[in-house]
XYZ file of C-alpha atoms in Angstrom:
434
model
C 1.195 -36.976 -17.092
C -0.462 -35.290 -20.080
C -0.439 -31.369 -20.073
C -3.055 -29.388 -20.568
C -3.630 -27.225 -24.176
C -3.567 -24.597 -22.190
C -0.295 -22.314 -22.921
C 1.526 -19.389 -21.652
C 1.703 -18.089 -25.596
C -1.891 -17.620 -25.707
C -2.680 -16.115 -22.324
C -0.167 -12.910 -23.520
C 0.506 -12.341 -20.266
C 1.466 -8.811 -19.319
C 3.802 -7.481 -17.699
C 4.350 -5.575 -14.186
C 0.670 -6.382 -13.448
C -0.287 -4.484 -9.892
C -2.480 -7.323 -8.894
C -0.844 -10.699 -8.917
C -1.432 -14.076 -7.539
C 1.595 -14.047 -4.678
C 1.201 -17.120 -2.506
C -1.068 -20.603 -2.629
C -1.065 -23.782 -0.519
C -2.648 -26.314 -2.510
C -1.324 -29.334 -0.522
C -2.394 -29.203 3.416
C -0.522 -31.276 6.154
C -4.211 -30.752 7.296
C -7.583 -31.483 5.676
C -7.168 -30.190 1.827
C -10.944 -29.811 1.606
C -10.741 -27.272 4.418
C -6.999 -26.000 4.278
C -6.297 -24.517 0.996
C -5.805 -21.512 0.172
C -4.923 -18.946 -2.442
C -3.541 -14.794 -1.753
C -3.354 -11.995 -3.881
C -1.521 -9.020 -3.995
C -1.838 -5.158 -5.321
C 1.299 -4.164 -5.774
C 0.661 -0.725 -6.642
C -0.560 2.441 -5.212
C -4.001 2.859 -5.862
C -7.031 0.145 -4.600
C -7.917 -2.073 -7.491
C -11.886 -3.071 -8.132
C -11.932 -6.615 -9.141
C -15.498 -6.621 -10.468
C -15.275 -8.608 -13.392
C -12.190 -10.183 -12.368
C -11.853 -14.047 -11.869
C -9.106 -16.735 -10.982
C -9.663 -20.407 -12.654
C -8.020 -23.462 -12.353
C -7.908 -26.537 -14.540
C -11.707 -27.557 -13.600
C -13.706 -24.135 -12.028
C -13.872 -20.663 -12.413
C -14.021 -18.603 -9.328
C -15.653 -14.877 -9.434
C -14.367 -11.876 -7.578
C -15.697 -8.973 -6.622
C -15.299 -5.697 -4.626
C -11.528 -3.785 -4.801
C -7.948 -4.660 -2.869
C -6.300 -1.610 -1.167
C -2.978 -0.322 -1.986
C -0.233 -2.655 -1.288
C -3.165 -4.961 0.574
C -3.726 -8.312 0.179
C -6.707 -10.676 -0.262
C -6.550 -14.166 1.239
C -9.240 -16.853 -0.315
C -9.828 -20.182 1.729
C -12.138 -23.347 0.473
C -13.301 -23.310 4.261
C -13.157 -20.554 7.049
C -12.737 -23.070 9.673
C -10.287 -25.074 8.313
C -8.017 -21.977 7.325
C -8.334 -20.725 11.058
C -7.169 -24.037 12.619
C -4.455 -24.039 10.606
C -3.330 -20.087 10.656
C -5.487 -18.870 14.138
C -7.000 -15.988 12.124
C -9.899 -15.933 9.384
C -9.521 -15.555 5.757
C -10.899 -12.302 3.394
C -13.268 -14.791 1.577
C -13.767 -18.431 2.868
C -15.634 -20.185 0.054
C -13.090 -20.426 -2.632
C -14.302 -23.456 -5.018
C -11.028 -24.355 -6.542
C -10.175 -27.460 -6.502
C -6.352 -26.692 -5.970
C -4.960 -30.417 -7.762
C -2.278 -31.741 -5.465
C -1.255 -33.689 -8.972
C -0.922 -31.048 -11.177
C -2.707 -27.935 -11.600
C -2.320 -24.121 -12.439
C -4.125 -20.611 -11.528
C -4.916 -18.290 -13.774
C -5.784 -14.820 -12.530
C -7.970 -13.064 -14.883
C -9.331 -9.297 -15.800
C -12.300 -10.236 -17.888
C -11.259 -12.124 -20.686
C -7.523 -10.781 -20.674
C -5.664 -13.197 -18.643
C -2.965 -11.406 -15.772
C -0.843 -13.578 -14.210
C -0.173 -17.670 -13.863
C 0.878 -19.693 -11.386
C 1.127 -23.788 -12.052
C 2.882 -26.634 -9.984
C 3.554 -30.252 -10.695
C 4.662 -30.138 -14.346
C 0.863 -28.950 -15.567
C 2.510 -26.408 -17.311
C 5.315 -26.892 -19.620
C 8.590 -25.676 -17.172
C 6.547 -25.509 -14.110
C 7.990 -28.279 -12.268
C 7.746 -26.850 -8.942
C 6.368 -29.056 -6.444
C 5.593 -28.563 -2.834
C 4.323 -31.084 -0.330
C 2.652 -29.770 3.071
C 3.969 -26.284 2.116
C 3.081 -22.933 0.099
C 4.444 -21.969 -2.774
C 4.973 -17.965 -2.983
C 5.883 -15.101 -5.344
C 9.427 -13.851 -4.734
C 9.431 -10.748 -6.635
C 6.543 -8.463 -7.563
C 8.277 -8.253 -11.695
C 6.434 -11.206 -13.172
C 8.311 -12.730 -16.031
C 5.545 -15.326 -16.500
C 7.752 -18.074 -15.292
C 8.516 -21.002 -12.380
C 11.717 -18.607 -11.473
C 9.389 -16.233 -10.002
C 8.502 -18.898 -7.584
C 10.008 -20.533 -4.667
C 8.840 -23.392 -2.288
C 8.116 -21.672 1.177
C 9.793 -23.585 4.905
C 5.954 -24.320 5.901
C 2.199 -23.526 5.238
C 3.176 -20.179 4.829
C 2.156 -16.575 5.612
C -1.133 -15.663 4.147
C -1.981 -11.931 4.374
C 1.350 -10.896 4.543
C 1.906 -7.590 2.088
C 5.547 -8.472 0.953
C 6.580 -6.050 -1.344
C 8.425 -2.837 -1.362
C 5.050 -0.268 -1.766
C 4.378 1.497 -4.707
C 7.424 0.133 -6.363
C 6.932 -0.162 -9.919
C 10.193 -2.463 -10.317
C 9.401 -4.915 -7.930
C 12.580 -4.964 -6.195
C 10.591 -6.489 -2.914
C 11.509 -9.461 -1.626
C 9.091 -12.062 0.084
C 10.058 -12.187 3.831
C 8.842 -14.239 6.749
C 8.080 -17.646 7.318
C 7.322 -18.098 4.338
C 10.435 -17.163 2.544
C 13.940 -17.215 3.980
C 14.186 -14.114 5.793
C 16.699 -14.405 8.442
C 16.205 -13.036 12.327
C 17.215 -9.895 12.038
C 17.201 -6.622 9.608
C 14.748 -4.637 8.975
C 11.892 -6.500 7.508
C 9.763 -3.224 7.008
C 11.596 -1.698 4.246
C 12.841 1.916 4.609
C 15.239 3.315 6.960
C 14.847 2.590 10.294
C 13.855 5.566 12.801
C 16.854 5.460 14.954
C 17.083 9.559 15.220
C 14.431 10.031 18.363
C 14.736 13.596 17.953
C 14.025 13.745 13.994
C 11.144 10.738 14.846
C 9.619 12.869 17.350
C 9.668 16.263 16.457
C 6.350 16.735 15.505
C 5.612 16.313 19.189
C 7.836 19.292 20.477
C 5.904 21.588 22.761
C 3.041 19.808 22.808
C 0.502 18.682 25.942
C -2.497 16.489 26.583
C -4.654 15.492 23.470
C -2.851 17.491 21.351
C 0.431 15.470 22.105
C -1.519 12.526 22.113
C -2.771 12.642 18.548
C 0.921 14.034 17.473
C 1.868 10.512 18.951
C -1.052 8.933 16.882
C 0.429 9.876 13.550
C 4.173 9.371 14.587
C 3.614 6.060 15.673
C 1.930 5.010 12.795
C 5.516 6.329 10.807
C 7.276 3.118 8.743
C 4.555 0.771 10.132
C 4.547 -2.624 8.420
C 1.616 -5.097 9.265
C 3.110 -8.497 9.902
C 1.278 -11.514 9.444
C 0.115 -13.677 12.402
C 2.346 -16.073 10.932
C 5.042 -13.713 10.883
C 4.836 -13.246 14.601
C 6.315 -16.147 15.635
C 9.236 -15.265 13.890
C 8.985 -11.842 15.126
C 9.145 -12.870 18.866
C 11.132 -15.012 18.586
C 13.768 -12.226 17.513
C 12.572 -9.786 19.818
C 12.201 -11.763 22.843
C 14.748 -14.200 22.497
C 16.995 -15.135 26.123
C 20.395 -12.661 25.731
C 22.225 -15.612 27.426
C 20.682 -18.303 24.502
C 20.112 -17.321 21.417
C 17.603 -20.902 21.236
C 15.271 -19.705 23.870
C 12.869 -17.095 24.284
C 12.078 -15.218 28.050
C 8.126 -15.460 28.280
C 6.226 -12.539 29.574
C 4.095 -13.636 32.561
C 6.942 -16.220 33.926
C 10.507 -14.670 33.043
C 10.932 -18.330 31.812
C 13.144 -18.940 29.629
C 12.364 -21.262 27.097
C 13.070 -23.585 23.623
C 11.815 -21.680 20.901
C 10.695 -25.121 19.423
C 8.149 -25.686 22.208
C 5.545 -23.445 21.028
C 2.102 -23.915 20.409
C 1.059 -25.051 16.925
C 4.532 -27.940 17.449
C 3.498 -29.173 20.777
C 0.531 -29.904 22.379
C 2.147 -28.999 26.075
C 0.917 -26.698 28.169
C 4.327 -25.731 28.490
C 4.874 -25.010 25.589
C 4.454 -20.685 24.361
C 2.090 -18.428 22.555
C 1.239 -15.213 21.495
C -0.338 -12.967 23.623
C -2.043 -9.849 23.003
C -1.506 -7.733 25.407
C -4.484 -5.301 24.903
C -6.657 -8.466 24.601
C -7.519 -8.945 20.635
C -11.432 -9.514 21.782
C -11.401 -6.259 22.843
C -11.358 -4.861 19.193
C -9.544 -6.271 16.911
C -10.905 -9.850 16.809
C -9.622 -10.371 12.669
C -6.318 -10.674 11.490
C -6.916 -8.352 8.919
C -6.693 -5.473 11.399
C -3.396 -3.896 12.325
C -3.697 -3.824 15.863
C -3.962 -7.689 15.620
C -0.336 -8.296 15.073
C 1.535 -5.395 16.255
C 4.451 -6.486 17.992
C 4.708 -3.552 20.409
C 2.085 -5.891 22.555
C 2.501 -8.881 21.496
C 4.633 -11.390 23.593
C 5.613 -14.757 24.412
C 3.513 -16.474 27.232
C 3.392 -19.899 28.834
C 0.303 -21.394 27.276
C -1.860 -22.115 30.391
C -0.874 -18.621 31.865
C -1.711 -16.807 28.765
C -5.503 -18.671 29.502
C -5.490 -17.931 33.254
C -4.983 -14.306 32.164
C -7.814 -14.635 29.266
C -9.106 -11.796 27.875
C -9.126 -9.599 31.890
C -8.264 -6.094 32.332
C -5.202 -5.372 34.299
C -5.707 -4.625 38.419
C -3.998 -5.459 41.344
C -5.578 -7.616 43.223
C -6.437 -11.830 43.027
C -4.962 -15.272 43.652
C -1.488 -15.786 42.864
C -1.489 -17.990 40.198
C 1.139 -21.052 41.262
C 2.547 -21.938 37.614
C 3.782 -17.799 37.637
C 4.566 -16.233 41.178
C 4.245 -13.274 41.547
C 0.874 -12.984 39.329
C -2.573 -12.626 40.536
C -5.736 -13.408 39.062
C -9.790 -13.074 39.483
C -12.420 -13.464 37.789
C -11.872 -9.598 35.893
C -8.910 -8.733 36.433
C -4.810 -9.906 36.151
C -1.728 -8.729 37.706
C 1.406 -9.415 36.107
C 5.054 -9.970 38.272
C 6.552 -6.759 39.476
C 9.231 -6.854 36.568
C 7.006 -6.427 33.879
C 4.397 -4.182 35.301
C 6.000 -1.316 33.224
C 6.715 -3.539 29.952
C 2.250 -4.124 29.831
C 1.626 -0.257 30.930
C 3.771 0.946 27.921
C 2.428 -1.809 25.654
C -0.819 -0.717 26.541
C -0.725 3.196 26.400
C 1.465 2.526 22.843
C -2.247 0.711 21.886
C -4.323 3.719 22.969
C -2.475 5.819 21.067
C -1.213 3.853 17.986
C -4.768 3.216 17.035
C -7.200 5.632 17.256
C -9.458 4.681 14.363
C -7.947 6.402 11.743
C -6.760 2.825 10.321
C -9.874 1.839 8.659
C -10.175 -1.772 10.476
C -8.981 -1.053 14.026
C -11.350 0.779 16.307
C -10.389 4.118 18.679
C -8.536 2.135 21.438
C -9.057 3.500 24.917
C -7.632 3.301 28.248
C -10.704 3.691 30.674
C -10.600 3.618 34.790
C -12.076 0.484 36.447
C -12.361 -3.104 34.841
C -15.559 -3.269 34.375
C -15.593 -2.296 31.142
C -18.039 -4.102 28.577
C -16.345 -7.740 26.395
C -16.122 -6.768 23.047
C -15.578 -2.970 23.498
C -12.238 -1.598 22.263
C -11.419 -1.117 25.878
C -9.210 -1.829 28.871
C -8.074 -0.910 32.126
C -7.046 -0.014 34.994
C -5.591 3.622 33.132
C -4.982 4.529 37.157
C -3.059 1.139 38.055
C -1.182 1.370 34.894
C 0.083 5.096 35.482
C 1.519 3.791 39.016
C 3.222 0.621 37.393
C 4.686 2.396 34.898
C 6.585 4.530 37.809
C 6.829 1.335 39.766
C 8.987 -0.762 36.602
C 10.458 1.970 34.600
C 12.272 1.045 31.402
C 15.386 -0.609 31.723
C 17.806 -2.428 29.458
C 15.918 -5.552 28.434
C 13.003 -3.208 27.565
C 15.036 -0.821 25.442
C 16.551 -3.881 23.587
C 13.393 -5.647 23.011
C 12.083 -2.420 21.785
C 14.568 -1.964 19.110
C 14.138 -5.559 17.620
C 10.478 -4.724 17.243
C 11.716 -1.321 15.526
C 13.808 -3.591 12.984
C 10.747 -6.218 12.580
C 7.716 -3.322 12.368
C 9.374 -0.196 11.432
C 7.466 2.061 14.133
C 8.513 3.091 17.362
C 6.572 3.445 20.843
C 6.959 6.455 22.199
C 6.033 5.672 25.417
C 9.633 3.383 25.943
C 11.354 6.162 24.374
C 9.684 9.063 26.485
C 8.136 6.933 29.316
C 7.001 10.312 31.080
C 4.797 11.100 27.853
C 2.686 8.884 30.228
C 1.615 10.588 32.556
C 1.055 13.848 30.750
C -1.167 12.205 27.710
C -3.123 9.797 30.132
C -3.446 11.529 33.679
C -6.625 13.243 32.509
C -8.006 10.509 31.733
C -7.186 8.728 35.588
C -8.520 11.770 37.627
């Protein structure tokens, strides 16, 4: 295969660059037309304007425009549609017109006319022999030293919009996580210590009531918070949720099934098989990726497949049709009602929501708890606030709940305050029943 003239030598790449090109998939198991995909990162600690900035590949240029946040990332697709079938969330920018060469090609991320940073695959580079087939290639360490070493073939299509390195770290001593790197099931993917001290974690709350507690909780919860990718999650549960007595299964929410981590959706077409529900419905909100609230894993769970659509995107009531694929939960047509032994587990998901996010993260609304379930599609709202307050009482936490809780911790960094204080409750959210 003939290389191109083009050479590392005369691009004078620099060093420690805060913006870098961090993952790509430029080979699709899907349609490569539709599928492909390129991510950036800013690895340092102010937002970055990329006016004037472009990436270019062996036949285009591509323009940029607008900034990237601190320690955010920017995903580019060729096609919106495409991307979301294969990743179930929507790119930053969807018209990317990159060709992406399965046979050979390179990216070169550019500042003007000063070139800052390189990725190639398939020998069209001298030393870039990497080669990936159906799966990303990404970044493993935010120090670029301009070379293939700096880049490792990922276990499947990857995890785009996944921040993966340490924040604000001039050495870039972070290390891609996830699935796509090799992170294993367990540690603490979020960087940082852990909050394990509840008393340290929660003492800006001491002595306080009502809203004032509340938005104490607001900004504590918020504490060591690392936004997973949707990819990410289905690592995540499966870590968090997984069956104490088989470490290959996971216990689904609606059900208490317990079930093969393999047969989830996106590997098998079963209605059997599990996927990841939102809790506080992601319609009501949060309907991008992008936004945090979208994969916290402090409400999101395993569910059987065709449960998970029974329940839809309904507020939570008692009341309905027990649904004969889950005894013990009820349906209508605006409401669900989850078994008795996880009544508690969705309360505290749910007041952790209305708290967490109360639109101080720049892309997730104020979340509120409201009385009734009648509340409008679309609105960042849910309820029944009244029915949750009794099932909270009804299922307080026990064992499972605490454990589950503290594999989140690891995964997320953040804590809900509401497992670790479950009468915080009734004292921020009472108010807002009566």
């Amino acid at each position: 295969m003939r290389k191109t003239a083009l050479t590392l030598a005369m691009m004078s790449l620099p060093l420690h660059a805060n913006v870098l090109l961090t993952e790509v998939l430029y080979d699709s198991p899907a349609d490569d037309q539709r599928s492909e995909w390129i991510e950036l990162s800013n690895t340092g600690c102010e937002a970055v304007s990329l006016d004037g900035w472009s990436i270019r590949d062996n036949a285009d240029t591509f323009a940029l425009n607008g900034e990237i946040g601190a320690n955010q990332t920017l995903v580019l697709a060729r096609n919106s549609y495409g991307f979301e079938e294969l990743h179930g969330f929507r790119p930053d920018v969807s018209n990317l017109s990159l060709a992406l060469g399965n046979s050979g090609d390179f990216l070169e991320l550019r500042n003007r006319t000063q070139t800052v940073d390189l990725v190639a695959w398939e020998n069209k580079l001298s030393g870039w022999s990497i080669n990936a087939r159906n799966r990303s290639i990404y970044r493993t360490s935010a120090q670029d030293t301009d070379s293939v070493n700096d880049w490792k073939v990922s276990n499947d299509v990857g995890s785009p919009g996944q921040f993966a390195f340490a924040g604000c770290d001039d050495t870039g001593n972070g290390d891609h996580s996830g699935s796509g790197g090799n992170g294993d099931n367990g540690g603490n993917s979020g960087g940082g210590q852990l909050p394990t001290d509840i008393g340290e974690y929660y003492k800006e709350a001491t002595g306080k009531t009502g809203a004032e507690l509340k938005a104490a909780l607001a900004t504590i919860s918020a504490k060591g918070h690392k936004r997973l990718s949707y990819s990410q999650v289905w690592d995540a549960l499966e870590y968090t949720d997984q069956d104490p007595n088989n470490s290959n299964n996971v216990i689904l929410l609606y059900t208490g099934r317990s079930q093969v981590k393999t047969l989830r959706a996106g590997l098998s077409n079963s209605q059997d098989a599990w996927n990841r529900e939102h809790v506080w419905a992601k319609s009501l909100g949060f309907p991008s990726s992008g936004q945090w609230a979208y994969t916290d894993i402090h409400h999101l769970r395993p569910t059987d497949v065709s449960v998970n659509s029974a329940r839809s995107n309904k507020n939570f009531a008692n009341g309905g049709s027990q649904i004969g694929e889950a005894p013990g939960n009820y349906t209508d047509y605006d409401s669900f009602e989850p078994r008795d032994e996880v009544k508690g587990d969705v309360a505290r998901s749910l007041f952790y929501m209305a708290t967490r996010y109360q639109g101080m993260d720049g892309n997730t609304p104020d979340l509120e708890l409201v009385r009734g379930v009648s509340s409008s599609k679309g609105n960042p709202t849910i309820g029944d606030v009244c029915t949750l307050l009794n099932w909270s009482v009804q299922d307080p936490v026990d064992e499972w709940e605490r454990s589950r809780h503290d594999r989140a911790v690891e995964r997320q960094g953040n804590r809900n305050p509401y497992i670790d204080h479950p009468d915080w409750a009734e004292e921020v959210y009472r108010t807002d029943c009566n």
